PDB file of C-alpha atoms in Angstrom:
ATOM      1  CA  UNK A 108     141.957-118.913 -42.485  1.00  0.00           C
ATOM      2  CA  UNK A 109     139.158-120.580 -39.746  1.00  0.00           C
ATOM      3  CA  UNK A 110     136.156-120.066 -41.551  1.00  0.00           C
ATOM      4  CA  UNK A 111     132.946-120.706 -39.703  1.00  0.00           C
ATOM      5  CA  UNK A 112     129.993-120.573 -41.820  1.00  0.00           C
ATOM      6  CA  UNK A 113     126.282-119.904 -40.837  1.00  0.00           C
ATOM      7  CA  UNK A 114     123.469-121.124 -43.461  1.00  0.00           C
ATOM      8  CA  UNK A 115     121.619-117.872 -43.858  1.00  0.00           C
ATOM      9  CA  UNK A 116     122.192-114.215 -43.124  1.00  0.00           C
ATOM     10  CA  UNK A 117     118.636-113.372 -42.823  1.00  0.00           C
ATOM     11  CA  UNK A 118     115.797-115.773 -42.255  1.00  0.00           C
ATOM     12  CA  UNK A 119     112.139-114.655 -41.530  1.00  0.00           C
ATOM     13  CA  UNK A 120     109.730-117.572 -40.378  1.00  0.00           C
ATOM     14  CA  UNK A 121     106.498-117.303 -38.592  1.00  0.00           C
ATOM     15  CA  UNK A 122     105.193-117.900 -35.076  1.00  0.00           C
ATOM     16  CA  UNK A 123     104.943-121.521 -34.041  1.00  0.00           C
ATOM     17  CA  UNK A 124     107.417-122.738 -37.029  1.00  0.00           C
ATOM     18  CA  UNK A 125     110.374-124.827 -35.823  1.00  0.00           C
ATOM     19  CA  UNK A 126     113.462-123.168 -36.813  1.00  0.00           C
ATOM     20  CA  UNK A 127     116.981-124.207 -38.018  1.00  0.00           C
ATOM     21  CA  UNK A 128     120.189-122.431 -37.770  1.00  0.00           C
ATOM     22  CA  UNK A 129     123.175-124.131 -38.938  1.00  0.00           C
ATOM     23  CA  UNK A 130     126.662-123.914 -38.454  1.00  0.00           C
ATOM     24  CA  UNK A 131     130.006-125.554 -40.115  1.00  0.00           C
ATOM     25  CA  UNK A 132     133.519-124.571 -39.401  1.00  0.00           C
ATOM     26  CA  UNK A 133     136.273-125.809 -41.258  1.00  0.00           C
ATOM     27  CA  UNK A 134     139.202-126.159 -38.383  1.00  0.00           C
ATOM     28  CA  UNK A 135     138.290-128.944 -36.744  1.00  0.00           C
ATOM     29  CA  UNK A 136     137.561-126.857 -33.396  1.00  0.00           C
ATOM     30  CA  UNK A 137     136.148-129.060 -30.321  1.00  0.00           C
ATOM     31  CA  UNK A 138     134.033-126.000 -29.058  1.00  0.00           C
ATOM     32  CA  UNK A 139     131.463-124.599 -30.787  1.00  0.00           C
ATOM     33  CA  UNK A 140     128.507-121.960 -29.084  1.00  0.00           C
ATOM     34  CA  UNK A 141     125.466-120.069 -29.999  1.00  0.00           C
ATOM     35  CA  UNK A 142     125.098-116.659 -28.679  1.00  0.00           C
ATOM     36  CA  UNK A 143     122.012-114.148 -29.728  1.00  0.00           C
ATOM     37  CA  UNK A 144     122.855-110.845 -29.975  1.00  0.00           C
ATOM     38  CA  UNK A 145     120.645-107.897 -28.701  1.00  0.00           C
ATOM     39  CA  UNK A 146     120.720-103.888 -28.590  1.00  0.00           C
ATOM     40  CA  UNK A 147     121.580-103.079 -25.525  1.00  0.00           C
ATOM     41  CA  UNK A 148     122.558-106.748 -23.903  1.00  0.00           C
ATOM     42  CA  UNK A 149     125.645-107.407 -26.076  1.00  0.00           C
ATOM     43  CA  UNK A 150     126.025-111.466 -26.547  1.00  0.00           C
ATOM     44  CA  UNK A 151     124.230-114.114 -24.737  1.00  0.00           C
ATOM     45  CA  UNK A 152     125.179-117.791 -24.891  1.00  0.00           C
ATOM     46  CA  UNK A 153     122.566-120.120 -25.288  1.00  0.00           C
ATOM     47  CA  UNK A 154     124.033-123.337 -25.902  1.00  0.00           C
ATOM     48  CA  UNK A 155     127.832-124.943 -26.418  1.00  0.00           C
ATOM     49  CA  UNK A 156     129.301-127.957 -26.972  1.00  0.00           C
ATOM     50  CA  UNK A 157     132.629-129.375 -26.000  1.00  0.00           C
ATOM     51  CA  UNK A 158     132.731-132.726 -28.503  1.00  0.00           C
ATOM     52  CA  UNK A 159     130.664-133.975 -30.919  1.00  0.00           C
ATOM     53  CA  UNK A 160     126.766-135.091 -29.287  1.00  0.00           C
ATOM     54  CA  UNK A 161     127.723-133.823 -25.669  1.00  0.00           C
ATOM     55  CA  UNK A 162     126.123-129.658 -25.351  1.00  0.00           C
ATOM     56  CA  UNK A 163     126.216-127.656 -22.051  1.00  0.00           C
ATOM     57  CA  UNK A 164     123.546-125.180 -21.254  1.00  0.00           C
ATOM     58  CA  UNK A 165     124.096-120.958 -21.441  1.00  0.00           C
ATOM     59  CA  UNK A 166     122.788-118.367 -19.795  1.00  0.00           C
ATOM     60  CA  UNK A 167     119.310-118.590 -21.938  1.00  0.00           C
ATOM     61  CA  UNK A 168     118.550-121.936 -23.099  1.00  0.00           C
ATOM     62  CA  UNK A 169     115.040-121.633 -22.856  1.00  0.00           C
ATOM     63  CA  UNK A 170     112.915-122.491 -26.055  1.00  0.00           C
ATOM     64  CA  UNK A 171     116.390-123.399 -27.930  1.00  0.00           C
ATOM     65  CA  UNK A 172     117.992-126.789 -28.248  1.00  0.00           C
ATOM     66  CA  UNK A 173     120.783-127.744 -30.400  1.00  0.00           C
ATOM     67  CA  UNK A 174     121.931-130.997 -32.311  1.00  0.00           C
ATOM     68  CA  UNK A 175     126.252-131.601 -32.721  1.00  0.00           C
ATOM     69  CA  UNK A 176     126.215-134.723 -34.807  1.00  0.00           C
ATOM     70  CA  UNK A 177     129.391-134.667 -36.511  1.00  0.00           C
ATOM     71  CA  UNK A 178     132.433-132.271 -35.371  1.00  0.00           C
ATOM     72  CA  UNK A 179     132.164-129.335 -37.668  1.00  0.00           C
ATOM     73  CA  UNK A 180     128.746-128.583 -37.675  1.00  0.00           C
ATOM     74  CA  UNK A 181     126.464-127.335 -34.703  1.00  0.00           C
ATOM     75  CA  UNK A 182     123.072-126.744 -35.216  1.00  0.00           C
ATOM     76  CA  UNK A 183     120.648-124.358 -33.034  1.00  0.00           C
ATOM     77  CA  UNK A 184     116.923-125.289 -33.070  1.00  0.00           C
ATOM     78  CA  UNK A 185     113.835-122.922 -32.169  1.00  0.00           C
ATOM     79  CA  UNK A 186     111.192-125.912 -31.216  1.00  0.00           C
ATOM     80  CA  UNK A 187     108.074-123.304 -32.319  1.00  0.00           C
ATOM     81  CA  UNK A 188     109.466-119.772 -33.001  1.00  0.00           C
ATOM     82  CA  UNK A 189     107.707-116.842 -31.297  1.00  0.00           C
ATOM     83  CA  UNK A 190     108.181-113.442 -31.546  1.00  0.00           C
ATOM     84  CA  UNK A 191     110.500-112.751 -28.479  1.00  0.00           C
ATOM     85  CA  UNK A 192     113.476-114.634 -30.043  1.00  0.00           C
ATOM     86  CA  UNK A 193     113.618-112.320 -33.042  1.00  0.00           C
ATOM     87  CA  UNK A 194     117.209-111.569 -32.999  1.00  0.00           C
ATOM     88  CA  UNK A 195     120.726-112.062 -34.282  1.00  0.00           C
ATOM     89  CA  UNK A 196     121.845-115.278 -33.461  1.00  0.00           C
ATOM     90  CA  UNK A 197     125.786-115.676 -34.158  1.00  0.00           C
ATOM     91  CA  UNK A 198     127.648-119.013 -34.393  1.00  0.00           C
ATOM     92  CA  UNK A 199     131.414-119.367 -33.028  1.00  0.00           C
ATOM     93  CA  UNK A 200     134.353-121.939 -32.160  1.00  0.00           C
ATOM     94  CA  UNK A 201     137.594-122.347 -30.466  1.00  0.00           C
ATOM     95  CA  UNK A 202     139.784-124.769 -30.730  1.00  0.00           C
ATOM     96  CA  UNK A 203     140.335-125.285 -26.414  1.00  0.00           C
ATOM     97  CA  UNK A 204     139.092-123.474 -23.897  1.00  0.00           C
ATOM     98  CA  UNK A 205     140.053-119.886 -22.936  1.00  0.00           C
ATOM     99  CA  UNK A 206     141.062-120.053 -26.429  1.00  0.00           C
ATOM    100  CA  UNK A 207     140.306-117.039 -29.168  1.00  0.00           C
ATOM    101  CA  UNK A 208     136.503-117.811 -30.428  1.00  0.00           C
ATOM    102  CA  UNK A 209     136.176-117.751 -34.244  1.00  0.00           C
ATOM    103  CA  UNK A 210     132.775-116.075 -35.020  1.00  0.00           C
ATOM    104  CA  UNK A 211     130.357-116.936 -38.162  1.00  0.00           C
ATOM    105  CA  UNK A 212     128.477-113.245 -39.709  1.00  0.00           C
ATOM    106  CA  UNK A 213     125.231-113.838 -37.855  1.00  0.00           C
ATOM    107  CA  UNK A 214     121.713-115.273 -38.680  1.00  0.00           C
ATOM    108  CA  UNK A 215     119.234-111.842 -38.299  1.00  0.00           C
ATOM    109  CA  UNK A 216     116.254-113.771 -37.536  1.00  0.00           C
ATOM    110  CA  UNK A 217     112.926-112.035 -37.682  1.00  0.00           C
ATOM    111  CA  UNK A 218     109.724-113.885 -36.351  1.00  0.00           C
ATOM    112  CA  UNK A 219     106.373-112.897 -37.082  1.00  0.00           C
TER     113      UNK A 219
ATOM    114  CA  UNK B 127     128.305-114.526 -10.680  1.00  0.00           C
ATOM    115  CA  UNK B 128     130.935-112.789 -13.546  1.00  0.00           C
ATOM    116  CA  UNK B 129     129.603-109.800 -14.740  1.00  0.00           C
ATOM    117  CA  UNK B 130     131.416-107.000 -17.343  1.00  0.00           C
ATOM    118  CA  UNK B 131     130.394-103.288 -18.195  1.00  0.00           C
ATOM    119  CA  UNK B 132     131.071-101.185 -21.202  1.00  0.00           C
ATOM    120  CA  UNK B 133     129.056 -97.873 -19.650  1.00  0.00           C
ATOM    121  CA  UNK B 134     129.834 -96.473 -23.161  1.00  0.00           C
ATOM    122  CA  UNK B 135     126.499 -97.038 -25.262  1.00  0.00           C
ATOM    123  CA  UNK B 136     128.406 -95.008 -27.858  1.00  0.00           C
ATOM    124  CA  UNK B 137     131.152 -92.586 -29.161  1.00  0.00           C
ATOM    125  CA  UNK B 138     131.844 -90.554 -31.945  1.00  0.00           C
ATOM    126  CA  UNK B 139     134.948 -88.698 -32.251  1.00  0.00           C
ATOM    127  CA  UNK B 140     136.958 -87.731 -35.378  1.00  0.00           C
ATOM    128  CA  UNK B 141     139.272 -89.102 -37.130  1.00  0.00           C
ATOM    129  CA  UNK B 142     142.949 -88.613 -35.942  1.00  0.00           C
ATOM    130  CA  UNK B 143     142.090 -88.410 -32.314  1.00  0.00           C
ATOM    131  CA  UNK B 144     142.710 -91.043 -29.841  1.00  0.00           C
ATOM    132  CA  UNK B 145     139.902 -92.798 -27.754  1.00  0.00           C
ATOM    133  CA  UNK B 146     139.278 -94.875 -24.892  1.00  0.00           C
ATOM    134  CA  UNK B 147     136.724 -97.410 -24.841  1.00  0.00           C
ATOM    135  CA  UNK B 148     136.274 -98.730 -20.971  1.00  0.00           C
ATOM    136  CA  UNK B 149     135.576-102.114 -19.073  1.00  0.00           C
ATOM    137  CA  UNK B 150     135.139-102.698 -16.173  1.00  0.00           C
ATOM    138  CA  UNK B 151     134.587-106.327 -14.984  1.00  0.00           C
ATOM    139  CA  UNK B 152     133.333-108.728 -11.819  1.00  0.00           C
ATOM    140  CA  UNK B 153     134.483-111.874 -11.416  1.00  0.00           C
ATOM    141  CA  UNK B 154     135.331-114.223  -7.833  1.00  0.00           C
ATOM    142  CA  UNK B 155     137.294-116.176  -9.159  1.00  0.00           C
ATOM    143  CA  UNK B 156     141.321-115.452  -9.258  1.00  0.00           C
ATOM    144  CA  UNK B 157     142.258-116.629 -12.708  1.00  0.00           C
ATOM    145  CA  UNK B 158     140.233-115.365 -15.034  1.00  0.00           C
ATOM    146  CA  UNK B 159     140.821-114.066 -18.899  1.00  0.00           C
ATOM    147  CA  UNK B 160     139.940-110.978 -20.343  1.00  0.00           C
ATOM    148  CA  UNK B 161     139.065-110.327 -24.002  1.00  0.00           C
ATOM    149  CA  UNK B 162     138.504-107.732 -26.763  1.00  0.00           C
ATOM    150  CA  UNK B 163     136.519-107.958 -29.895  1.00  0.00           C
ATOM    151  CA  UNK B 164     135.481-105.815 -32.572  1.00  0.00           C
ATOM    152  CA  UNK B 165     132.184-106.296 -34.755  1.00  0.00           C
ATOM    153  CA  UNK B 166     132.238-104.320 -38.156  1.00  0.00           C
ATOM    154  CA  UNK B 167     129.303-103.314 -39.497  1.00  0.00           C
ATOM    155  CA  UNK B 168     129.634-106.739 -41.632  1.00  0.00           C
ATOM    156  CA  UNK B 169     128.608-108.976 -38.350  1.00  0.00           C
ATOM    157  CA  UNK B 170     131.369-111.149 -38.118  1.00  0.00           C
ATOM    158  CA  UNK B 171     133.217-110.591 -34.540  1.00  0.00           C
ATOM    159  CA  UNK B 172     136.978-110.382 -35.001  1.00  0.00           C
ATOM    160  CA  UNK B 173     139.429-110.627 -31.797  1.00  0.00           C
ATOM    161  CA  UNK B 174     141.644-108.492 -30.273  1.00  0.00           C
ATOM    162  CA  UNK B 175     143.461-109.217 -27.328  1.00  0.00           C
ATOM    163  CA  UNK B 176     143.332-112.167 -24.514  1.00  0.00           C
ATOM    164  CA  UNK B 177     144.593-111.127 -21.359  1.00  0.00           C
ATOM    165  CA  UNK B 178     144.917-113.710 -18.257  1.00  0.00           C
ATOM    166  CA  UNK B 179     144.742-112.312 -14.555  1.00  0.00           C
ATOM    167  CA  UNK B 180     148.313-112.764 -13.849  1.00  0.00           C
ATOM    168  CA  UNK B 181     149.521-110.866 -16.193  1.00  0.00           C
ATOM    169  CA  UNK B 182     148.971-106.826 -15.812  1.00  0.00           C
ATOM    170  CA  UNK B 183     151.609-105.570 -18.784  1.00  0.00           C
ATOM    171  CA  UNK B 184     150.074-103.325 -20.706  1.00  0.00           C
ATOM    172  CA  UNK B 185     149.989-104.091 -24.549  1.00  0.00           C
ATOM    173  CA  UNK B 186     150.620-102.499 -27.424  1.00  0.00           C
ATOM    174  CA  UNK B 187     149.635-102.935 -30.843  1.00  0.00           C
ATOM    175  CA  UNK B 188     150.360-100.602 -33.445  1.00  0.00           C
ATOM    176  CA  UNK B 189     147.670 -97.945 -32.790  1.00  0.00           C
ATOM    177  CA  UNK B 190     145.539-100.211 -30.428  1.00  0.00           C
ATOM    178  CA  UNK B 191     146.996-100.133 -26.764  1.00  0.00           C
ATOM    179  CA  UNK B 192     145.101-102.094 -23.482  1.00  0.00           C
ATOM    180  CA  UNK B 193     145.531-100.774 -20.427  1.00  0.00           C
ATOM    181  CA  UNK B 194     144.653-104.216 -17.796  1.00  0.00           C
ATOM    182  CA  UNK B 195     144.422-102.648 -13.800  1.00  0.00           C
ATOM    183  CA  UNK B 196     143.372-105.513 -11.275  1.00  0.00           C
ATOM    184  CA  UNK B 197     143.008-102.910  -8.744  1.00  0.00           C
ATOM    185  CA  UNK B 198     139.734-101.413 -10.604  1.00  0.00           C
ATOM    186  CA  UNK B 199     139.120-104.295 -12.061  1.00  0.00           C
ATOM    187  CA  UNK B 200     139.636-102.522 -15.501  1.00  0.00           C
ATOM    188  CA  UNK B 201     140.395-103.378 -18.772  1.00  0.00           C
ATOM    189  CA  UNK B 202     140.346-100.470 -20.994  1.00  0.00           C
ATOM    190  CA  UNK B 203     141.032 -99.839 -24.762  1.00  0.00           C
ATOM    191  CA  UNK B 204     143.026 -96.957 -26.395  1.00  0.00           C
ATOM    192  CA  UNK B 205     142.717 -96.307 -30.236  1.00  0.00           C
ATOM    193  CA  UNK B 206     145.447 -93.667 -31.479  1.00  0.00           C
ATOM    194  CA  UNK B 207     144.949 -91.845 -34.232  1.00  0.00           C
ATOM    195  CA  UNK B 208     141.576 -93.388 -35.078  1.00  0.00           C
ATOM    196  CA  UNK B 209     140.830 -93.830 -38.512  1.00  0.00           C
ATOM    197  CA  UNK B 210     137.451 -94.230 -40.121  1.00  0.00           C
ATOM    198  CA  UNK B 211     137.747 -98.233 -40.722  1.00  0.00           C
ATOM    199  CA  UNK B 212     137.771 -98.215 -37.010  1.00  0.00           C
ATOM    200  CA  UNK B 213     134.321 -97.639 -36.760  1.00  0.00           C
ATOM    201  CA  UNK B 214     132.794-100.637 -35.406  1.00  0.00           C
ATOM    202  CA  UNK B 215     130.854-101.884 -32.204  1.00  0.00           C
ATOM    203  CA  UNK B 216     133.530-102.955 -29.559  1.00  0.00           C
ATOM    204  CA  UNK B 217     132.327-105.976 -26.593  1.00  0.00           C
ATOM    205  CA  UNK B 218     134.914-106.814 -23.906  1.00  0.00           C
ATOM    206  CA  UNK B 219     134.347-110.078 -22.822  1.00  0.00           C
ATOM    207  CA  UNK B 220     135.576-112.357 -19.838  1.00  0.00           C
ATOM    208  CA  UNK B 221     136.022-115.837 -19.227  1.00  0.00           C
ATOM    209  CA  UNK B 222     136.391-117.017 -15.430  1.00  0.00           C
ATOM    210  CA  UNK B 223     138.945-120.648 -15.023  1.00  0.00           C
ATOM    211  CA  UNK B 224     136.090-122.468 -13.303  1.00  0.00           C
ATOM    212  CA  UNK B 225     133.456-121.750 -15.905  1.00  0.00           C
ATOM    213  CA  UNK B 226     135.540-122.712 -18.931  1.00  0.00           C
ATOM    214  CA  UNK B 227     134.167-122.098 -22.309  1.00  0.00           C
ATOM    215  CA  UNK B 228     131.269-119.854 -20.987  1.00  0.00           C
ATOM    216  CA  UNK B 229     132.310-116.096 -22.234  1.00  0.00           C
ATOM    217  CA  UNK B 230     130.232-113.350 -20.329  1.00  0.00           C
ATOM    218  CA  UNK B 231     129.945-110.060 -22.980  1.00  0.00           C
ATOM    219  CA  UNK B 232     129.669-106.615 -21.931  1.00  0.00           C
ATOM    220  CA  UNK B 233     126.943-104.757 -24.207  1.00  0.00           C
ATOM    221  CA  UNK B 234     129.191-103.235 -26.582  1.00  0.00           C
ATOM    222  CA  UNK B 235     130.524-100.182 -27.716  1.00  0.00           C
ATOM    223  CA  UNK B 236     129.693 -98.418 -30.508  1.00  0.00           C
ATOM    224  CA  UNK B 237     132.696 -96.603 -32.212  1.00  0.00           C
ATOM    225  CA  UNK B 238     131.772 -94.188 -34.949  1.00  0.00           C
ATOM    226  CA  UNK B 239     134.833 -92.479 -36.419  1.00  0.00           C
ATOM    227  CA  UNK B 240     134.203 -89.389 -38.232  1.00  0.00           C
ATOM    228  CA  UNK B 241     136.213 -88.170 -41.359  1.00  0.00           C
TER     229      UNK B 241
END
């Protein structure tokens, strides 16, 4: 089974911190993504990346970056964490494109 | 700009009736793919169905049926007999050819099925 793995299921940091989400899958996938998930707005990507170091902006890349140092993993980073990006953030990859994405259980990320 | 709309905030119906969850999509681009996916109350997103532009065959899958009409630009979902482990929030999603690897989610259904 494709298992992609986020590091926590819920996280609660304060404003200004710089934040971490990580993310591993096991199926040696070339795309990963980052989408946040709100009521209302259904899933919005922030950030992907087609190979390892390359990443491609989303729809809402503001006050995100991300790190893809090795293959499997794909890391989203809040540079200083405000209130606004309170949300779930959910992980996923595909092997090509227009390929079936293989999604992670969510990070519910609360800032305060 | 791509664009996809689930008007359906949310349903409840109960159990052993059939529903239709709808989606209705915008794209300009002529190949495009179409996709279903259901979120359980555990988080993870699970697929359904990928459906490319050229192909307007409706599918069927055990209880779960898509109904794909380029002429509305439609994409609709059919649950038969719904059962209670169908409850779950329900996105339709859409990729266009020239924006590869960029998904555009509607905002989700949610599905309650009542015993």
């Amino acid at each position: 089974d494709v298992k992609v793995t986020q590091s926590s299921r819920y996280l609660v940091k304060r404003t200004g911190e710089k934040v971490f989400l990580e993310c591993v899958q096991d199926m040696d996938h070339e795309n990963m993504f980052w989408y946040r998930q709100d009521p209302g707005l259904g899933l919005r990507l922030i950030y992907f990346s087609y190979d390892v170091k390359m990443k491609e902006k989303g729809d809402i890349p503001e006050g995100y970056s991300v790190s893809r140092e090795k293959k499997e993993r794909f890391s989203l980073i809040l540079e200083s964490a405000s209130t606004n990006q309170t949300s779930m953030y959910l992980c996923a990859s595909s092997p090509t494109d227009r390929d079936e994405a293989f999604f992670g259980q969510g990070t519910r990320l609360t800032v305060v | 700009a791509q664009k996809v709309t689930q008007a359906q905030t949310e349903i409840s119906v109960v159990e052993k009736e059939d529903v239709t969850l709808d989606c209705v999509y915008e794209t300009r681009d002529t190949t495009y793919y179409l996709f279903w996916y259901k979120q359980p109350p555990s988080g993870e997103l699970v697929f359904l169905i990928r459906r490319n532009s050229f192909d307007e065959q409706n599918e069927i899958s055990g209880r779960y049926s898509w109904n794909f009409q380029k002429s509305t630009s439609s994409f609709n979902f059919t649950i038969t007999a719904s059962q209670v482990v169908d409850s779950a929030v329900y996105f339709c999603a859409l990729e266009e050819y020239g924006s590869a690897r960029q998904l555009t989610f509607g905002s989700g259904t949610q599905l309650t099925v009542l015993p």
